[in-house]
CSV table of C-alpha atoms and ligand atoms in Angstrom, one decimal:
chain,number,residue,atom,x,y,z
W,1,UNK,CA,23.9,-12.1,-8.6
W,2,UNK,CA,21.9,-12.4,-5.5
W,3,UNK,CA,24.4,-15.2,-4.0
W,4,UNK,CA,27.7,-12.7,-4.8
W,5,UNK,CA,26.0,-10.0,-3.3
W,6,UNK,CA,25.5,-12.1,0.1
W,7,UNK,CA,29.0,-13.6,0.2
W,8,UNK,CA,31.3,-10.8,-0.4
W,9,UNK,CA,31.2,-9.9,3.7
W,10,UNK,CA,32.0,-13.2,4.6
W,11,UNK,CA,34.9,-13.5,2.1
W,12,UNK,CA,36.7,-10.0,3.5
W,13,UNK,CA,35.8,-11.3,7.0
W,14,UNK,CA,38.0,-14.7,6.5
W,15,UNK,CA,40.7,-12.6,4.8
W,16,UNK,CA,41.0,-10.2,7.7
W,17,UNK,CA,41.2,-13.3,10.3
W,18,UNK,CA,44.0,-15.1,8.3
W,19,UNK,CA,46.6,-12.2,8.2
W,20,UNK,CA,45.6,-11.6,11.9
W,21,UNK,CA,46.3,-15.3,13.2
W,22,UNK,CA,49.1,-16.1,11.0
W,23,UNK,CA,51.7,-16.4,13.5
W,24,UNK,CA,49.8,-18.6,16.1
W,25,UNK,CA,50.1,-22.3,16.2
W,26,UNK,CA,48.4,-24.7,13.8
W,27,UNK,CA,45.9,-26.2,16.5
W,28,UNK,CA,44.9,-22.6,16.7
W,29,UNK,CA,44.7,-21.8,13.1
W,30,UNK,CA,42.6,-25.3,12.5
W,31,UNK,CA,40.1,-24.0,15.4
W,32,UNK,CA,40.2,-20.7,13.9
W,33,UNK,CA,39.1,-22.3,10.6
W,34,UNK,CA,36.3,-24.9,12.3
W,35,UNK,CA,34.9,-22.3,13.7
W,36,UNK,CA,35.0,-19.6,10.2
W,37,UNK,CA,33.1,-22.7,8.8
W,38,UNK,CA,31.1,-23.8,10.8
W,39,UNK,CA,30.1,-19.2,10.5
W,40,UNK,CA,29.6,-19.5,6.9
W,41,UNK,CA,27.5,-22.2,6.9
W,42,UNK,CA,25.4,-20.5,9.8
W,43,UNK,CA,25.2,-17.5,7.6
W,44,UNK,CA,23.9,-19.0,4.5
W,45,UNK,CA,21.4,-21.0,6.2
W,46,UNK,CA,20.5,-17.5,7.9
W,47,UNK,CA,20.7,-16.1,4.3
W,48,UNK,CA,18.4,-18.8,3.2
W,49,UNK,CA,15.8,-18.3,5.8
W,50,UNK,CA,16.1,-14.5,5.5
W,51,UNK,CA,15.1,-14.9,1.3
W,52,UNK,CA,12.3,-17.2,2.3
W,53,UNK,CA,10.5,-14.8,4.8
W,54,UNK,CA,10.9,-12.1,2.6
W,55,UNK,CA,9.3,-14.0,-0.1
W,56,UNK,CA,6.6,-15.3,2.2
W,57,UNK,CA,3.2,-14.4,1.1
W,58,UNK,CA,3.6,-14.0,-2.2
W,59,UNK,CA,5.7,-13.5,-5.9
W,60,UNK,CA,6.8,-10.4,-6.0
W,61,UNK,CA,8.4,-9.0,-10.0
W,62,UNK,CA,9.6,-5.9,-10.9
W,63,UNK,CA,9.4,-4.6,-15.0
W,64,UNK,CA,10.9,-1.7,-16.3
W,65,UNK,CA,9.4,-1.4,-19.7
W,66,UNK,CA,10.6,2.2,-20.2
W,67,UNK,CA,13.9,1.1,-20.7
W,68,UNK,CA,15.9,3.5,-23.0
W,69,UNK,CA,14.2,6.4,-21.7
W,70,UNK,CA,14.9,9.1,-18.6
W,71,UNK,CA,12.5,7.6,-16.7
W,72,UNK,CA,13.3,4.3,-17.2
W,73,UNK,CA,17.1,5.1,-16.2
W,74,UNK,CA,15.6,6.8,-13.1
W,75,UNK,CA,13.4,3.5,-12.1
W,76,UNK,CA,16.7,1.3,-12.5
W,77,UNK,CA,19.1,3.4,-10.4
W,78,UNK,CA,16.3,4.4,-7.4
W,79,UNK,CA,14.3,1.1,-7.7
W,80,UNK,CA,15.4,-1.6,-9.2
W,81,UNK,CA,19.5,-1.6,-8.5
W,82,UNK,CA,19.2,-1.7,-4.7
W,83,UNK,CA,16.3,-3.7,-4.4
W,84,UNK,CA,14.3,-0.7,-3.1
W,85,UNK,CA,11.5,-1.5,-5.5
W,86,UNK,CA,10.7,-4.7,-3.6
W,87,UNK,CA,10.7,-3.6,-0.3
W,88,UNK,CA,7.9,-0.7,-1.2
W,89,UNK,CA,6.3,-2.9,-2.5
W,90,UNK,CA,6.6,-5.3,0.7
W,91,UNK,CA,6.2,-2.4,3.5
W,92,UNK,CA,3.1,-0.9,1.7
W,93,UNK,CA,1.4,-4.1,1.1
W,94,UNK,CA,1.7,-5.1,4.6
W,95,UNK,CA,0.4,-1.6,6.1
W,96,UNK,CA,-2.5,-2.7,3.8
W,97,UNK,CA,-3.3,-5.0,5.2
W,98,UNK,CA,-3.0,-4.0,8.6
W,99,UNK,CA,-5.5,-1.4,8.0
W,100,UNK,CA,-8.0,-3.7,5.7
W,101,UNK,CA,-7.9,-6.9,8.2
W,102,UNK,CA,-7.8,-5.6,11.9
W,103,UNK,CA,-9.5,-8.2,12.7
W,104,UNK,CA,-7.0,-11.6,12.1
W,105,UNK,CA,-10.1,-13.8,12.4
W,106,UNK,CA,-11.4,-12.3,9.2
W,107,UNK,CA,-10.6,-14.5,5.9
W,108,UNK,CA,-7.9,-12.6,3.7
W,109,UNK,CA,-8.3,-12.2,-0.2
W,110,UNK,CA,-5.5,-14.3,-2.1
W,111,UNK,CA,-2.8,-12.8,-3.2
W,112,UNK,CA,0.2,-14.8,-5.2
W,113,UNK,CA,1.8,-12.5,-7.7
W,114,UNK,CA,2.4,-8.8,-7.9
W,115,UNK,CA,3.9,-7.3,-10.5
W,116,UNK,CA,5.2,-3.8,-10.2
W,117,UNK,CA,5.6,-2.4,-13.8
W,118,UNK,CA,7.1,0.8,-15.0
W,119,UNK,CA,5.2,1.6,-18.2
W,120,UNK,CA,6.3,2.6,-21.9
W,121,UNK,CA,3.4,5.3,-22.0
W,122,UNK,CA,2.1,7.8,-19.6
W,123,UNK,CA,-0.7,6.5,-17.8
W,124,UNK,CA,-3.5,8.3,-16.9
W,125,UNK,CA,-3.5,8.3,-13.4
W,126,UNK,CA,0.2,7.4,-11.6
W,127,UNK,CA,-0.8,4.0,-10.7
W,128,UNK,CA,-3.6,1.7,-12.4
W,129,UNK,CA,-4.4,-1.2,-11.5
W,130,UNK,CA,-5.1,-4.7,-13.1
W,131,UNK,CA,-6.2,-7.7,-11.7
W,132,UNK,CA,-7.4,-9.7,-14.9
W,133,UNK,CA,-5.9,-12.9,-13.4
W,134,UNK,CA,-7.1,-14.1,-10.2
W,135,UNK,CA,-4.4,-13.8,-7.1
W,136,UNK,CA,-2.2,-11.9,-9.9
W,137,UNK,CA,-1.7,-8.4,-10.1
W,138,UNK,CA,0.1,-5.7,-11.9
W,139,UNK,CA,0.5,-2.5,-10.8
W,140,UNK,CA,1.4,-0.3,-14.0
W,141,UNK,CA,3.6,3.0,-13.1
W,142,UNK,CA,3.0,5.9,-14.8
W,143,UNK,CA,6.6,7.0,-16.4
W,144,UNK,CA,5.6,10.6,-15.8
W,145,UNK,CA,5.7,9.9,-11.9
W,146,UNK,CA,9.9,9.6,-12.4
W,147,UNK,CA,9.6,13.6,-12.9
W,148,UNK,CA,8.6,14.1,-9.4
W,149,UNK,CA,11.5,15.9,-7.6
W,150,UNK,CA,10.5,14.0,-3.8
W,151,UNK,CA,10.7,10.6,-6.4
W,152,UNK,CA,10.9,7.9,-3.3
W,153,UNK,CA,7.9,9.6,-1.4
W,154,UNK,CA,5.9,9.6,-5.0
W,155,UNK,CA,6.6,6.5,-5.6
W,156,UNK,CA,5.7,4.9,-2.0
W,157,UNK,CA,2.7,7.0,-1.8
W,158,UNK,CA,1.8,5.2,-5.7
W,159,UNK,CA,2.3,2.1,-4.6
W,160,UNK,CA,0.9,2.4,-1.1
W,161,UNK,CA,-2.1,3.3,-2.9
W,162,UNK,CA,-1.9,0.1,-5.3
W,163,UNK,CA,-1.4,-2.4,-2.7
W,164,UNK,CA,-4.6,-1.0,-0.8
W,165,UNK,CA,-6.8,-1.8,-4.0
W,166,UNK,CA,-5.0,-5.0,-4.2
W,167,UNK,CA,-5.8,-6.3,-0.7
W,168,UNK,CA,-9.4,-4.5,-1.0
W,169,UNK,CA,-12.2,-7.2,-1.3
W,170,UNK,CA,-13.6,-5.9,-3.9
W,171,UNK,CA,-14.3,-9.8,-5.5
W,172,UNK,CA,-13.3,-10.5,-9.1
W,173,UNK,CA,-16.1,-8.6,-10.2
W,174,UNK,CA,-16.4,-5.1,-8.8
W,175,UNK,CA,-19.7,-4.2,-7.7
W,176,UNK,CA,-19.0,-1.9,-5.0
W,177,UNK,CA,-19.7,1.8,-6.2
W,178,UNK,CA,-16.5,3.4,-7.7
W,179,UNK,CA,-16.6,6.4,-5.4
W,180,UNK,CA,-16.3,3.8,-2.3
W,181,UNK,CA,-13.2,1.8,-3.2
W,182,UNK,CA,-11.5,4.9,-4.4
W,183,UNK,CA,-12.4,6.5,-1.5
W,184,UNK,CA,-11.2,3.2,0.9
W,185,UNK,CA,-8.1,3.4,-1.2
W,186,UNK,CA,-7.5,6.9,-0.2
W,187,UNK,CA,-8.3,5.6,3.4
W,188,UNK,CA,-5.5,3.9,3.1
W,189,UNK,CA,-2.8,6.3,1.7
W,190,UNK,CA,-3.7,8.8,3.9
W,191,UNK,CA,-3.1,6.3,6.8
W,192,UNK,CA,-0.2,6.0,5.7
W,193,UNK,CA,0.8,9.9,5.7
W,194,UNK,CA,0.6,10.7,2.2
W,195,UNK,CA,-2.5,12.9,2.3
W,196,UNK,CA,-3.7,14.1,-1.2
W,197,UNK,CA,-3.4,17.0,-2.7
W,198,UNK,CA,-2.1,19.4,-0.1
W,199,UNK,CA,-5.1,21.6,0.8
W,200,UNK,CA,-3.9,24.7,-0.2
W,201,UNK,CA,-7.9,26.1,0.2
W,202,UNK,CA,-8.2,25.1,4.1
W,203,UNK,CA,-10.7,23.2,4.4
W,204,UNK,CA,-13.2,21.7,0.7
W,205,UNK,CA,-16.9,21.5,1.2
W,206,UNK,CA,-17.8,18.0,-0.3
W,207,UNK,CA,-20.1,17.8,-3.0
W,208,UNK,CA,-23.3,16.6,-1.3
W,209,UNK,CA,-25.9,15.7,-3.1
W,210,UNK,CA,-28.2,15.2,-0.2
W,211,UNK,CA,-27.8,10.9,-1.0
W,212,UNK,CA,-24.8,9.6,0.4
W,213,UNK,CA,-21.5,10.7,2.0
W,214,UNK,CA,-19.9,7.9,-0.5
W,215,UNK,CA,-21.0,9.3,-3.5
W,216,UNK,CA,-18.8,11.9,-3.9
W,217,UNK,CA,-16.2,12.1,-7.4
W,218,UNK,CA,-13.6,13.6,-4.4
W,219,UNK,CA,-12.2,10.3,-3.2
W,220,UNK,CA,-10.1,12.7,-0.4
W,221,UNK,CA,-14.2,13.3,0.4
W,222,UNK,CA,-14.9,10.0,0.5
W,223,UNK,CA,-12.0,9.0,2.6
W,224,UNK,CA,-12.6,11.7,5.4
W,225,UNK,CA,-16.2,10.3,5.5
W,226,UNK,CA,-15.3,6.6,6.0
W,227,UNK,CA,-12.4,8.3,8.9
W,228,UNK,CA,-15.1,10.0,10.5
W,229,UNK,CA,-17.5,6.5,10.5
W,230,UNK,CA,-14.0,4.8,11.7
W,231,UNK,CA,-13.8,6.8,14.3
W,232,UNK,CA,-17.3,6.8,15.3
W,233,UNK,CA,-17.3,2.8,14.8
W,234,UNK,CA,-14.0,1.3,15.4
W,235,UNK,CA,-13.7,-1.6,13.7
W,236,UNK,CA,-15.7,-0.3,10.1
W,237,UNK,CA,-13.6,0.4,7.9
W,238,UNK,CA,-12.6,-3.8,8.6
W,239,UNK,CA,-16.3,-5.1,8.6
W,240,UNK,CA,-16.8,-2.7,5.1
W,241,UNK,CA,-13.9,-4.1,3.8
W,242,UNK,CA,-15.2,-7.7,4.6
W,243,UNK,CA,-18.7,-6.8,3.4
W,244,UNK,CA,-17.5,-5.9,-0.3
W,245,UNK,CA,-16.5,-10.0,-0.4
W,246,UNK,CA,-20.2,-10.9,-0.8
W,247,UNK,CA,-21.2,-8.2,-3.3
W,248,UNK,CA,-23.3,-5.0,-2.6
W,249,UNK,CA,-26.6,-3.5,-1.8
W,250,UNK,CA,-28.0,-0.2,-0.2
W,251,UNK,CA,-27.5,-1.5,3.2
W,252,UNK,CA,-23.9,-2.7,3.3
W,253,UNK,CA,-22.5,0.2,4.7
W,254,UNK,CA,-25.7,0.5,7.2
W,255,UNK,CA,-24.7,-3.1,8.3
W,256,UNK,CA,-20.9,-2.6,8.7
W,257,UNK,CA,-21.7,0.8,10.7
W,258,UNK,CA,-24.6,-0.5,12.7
W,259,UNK,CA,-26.6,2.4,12.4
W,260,UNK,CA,-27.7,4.1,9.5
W,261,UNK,CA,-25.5,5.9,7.7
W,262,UNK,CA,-27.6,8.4,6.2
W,263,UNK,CA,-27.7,9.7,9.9
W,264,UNK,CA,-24.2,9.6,10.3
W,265,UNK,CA,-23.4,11.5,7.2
W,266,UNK,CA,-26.2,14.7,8.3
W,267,UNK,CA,-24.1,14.8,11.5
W,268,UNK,CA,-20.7,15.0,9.4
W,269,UNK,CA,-21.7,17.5,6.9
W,270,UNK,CA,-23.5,19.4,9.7
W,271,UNK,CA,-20.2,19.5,11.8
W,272,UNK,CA,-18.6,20.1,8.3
W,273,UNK,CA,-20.5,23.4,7.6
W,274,UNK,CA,-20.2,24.6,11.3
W,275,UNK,CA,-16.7,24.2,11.3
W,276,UNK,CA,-16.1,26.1,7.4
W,277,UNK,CA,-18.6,29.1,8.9
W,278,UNK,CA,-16.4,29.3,11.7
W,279,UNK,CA,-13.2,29.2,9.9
W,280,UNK,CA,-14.4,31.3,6.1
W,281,UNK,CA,-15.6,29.4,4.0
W,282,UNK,CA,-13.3,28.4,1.0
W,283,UNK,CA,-15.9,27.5,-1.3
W,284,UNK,CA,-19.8,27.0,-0.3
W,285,UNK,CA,-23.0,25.2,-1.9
W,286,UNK,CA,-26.2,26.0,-1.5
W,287,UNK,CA,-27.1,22.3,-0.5
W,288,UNK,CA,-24.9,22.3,1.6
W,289,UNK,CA,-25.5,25.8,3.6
W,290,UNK,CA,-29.5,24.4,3.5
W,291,UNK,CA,-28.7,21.5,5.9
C,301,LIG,C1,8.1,0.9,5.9
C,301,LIG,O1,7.0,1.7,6.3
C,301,LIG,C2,7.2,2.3,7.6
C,301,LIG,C3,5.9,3.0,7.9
C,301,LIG,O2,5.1,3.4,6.9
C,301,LIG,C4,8.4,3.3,7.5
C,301,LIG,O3,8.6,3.9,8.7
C,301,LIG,C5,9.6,2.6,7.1
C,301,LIG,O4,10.7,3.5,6.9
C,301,LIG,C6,9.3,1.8,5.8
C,301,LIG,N1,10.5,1.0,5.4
C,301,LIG,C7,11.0,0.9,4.2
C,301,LIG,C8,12.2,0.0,4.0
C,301,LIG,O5,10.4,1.5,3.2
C,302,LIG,C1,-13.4,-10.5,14.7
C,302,LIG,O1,-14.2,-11.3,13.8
C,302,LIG,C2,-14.9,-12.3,14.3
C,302,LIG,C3,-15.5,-13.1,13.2
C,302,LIG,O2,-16.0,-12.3,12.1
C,302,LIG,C4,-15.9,-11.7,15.3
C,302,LIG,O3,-16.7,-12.8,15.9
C,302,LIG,C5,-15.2,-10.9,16.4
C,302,LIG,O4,-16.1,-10.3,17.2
C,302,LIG,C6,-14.3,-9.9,15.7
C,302,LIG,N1,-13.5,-9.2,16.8
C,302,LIG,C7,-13.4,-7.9,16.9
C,302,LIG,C8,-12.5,-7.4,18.0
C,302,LIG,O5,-14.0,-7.2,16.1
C,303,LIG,C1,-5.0,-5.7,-18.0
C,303,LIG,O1,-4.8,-7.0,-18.5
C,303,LIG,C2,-5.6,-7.3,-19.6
C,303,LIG,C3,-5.4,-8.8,-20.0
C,303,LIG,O2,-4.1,-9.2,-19.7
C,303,LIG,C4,-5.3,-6.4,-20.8
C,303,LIG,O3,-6.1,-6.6,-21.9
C,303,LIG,C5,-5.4,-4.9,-20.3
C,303,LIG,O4,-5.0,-4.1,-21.3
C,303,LIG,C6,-4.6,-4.7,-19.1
C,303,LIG,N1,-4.8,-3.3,-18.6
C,303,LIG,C7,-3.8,-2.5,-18.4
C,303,LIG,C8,-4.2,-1.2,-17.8
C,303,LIG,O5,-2.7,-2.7,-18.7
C,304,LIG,C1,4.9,11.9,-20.0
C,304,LIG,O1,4.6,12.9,-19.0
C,304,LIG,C2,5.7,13.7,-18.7
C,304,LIG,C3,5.3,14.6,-17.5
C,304,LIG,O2,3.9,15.0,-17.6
C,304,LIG,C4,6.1,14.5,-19.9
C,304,LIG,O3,7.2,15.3,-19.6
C,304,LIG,C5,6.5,13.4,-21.0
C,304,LIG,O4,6.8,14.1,-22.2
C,304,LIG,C6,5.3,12.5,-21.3
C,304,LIG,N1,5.8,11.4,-22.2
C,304,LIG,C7,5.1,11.1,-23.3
C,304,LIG,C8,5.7,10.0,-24.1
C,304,LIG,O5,4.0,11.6,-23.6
């Protein structure tokens, strides 16, 4: 399949050059030939070398286990016929990683195999997922996602989202809290322009609870927080990232910050609340207006 796909322009390109050189001499003609060999050979070698960067880095396979259905017809025709699927999943694992591991001197999580799956059953969220195997992972794709009408941007902003928990280092065992590595993920998406829900409210109080800025069930929350510390301490969302490798306590994001982070979240909910009395506040909290 692959091979046919890669020769067809060099077999119309030798077709054209024959009818155009037929009447020269035979010396000519044998040049001619030489030298449309010696191109097809440099092509396939530069056809080799092109399938082994793309596959540099890691397996990459693509399941459409919705099969008979509309959104499995969709997945085939946007995703799989072209190839498109493949190169999502290439472009969003590498802006991933660019955001994850600034630093190249920082040791990289393993990753050999990813699986992008369209699912038989509607997921709960659009994209979950599953690393039960070391350096394997499967992202599973919600069928309902193929309803979107912008389907492309859906599905980049899905699997942008995927490859950011998949190059997290989260270890095999998760024991950062949930609302940080949803909210790093988030990090990540929005990054990447695909902001979360559009903010049709201006601008959402978080829900402080007076602990931490991370604790929040609003993973968009979360992510603003961990901007804000980014911004404040280039180089944090990296050394977070890093610090999840060895597990978790109190002071992880303390450490990666370099000052306490308790501080730096009573200065961004403070700015926060200045800015929402300002502009109207959408919705307010008591906590919140106390600080
Ligand atoms: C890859 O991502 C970049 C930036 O996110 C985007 O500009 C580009 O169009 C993407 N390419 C493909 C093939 O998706
Ligand atoms: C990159 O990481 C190394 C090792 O962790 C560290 O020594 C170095 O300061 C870091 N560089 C930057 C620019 O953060
Ligand atoms: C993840 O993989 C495990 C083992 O292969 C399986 O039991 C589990 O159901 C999978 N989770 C999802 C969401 O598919
Ligand atoms: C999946 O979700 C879509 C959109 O929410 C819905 O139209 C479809 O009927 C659902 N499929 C199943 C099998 O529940």
């Amino acid at each position: 399949m692959e091979d046919h796909h890669l020769l067809q322009p060099i077999v119309s390109t030798i077709t054209t050059t024959t009818t155009a050189i037929d009447d020269d001499d035979i010396a000519v003609s044998t040049s001619a030939i030489i030298y449309r060999m010696v191109m097809v050979i440099f092509i396939a070698i530069v056809s080799i070398w092109a399938n082994y960067e793309a596959s540099k880095g890691f397996e990459i396979i693509i399941i459409n286990d919705a099969g008979n259905t509309p959104a499995g017809h969709r997945f085939a025709v946007f995703f799989i016929s072209d190839g498109k699927a493949i190169r999502i999943v290439q472009n969003t694992s590498e802006f991933a990683e660019k955001v994850l591991y600034p630093n190249a001197s920082q040791p990289k999580k393993q990753v050999h195999h990813v699986t992008l799956r369209l699912a038989g059953r509607n997921l709960t969220d659009v994209v979950v997922v599953n690393m039960s195997k070391s350096h394997e992972f499967v992202l599973h794709i919600s069928p309902s996602m193929m309803e979107e009408i912008n389907l492309e941007k859906a599905m980049v902003s899905a699997v942008q989202r995927g490859m950011a928990r998949v190059w997290l280092w989260d270890g095999e065992i998760s024991t950062a809290p949930r609302s940080i590595i949803d909210g790093m993920v988030e990090y990540v998406g929005i990054s990447a322009g695909f902001g979360g829900s559009p903010d049709s409210g201006g601008l959402k109080l978080p829900e402080f609870d007076g602990n931490s800025c991370w604790d929040d069930r609003d993973s968009v929350n979360v992510a603003r927080f961990l901007n804000y510390c980014e911004r404040v301490r280039p180089g944090f969302i990296g050394r977070l990232n890093q610090a999840m490798r060895d597990g978790w306590d109190v002071r992880t994001v303390d450490d990666a910050l370099g000052l306490p982070a308790q501080q730096l979240c009573y200065y961004y909910y403070s700015s926060i609340v200045r800015i929402s009395n300002v502009m109207g506040p959408t919705s307010t909290s008591g906590r919140i207006q106390s600080i």
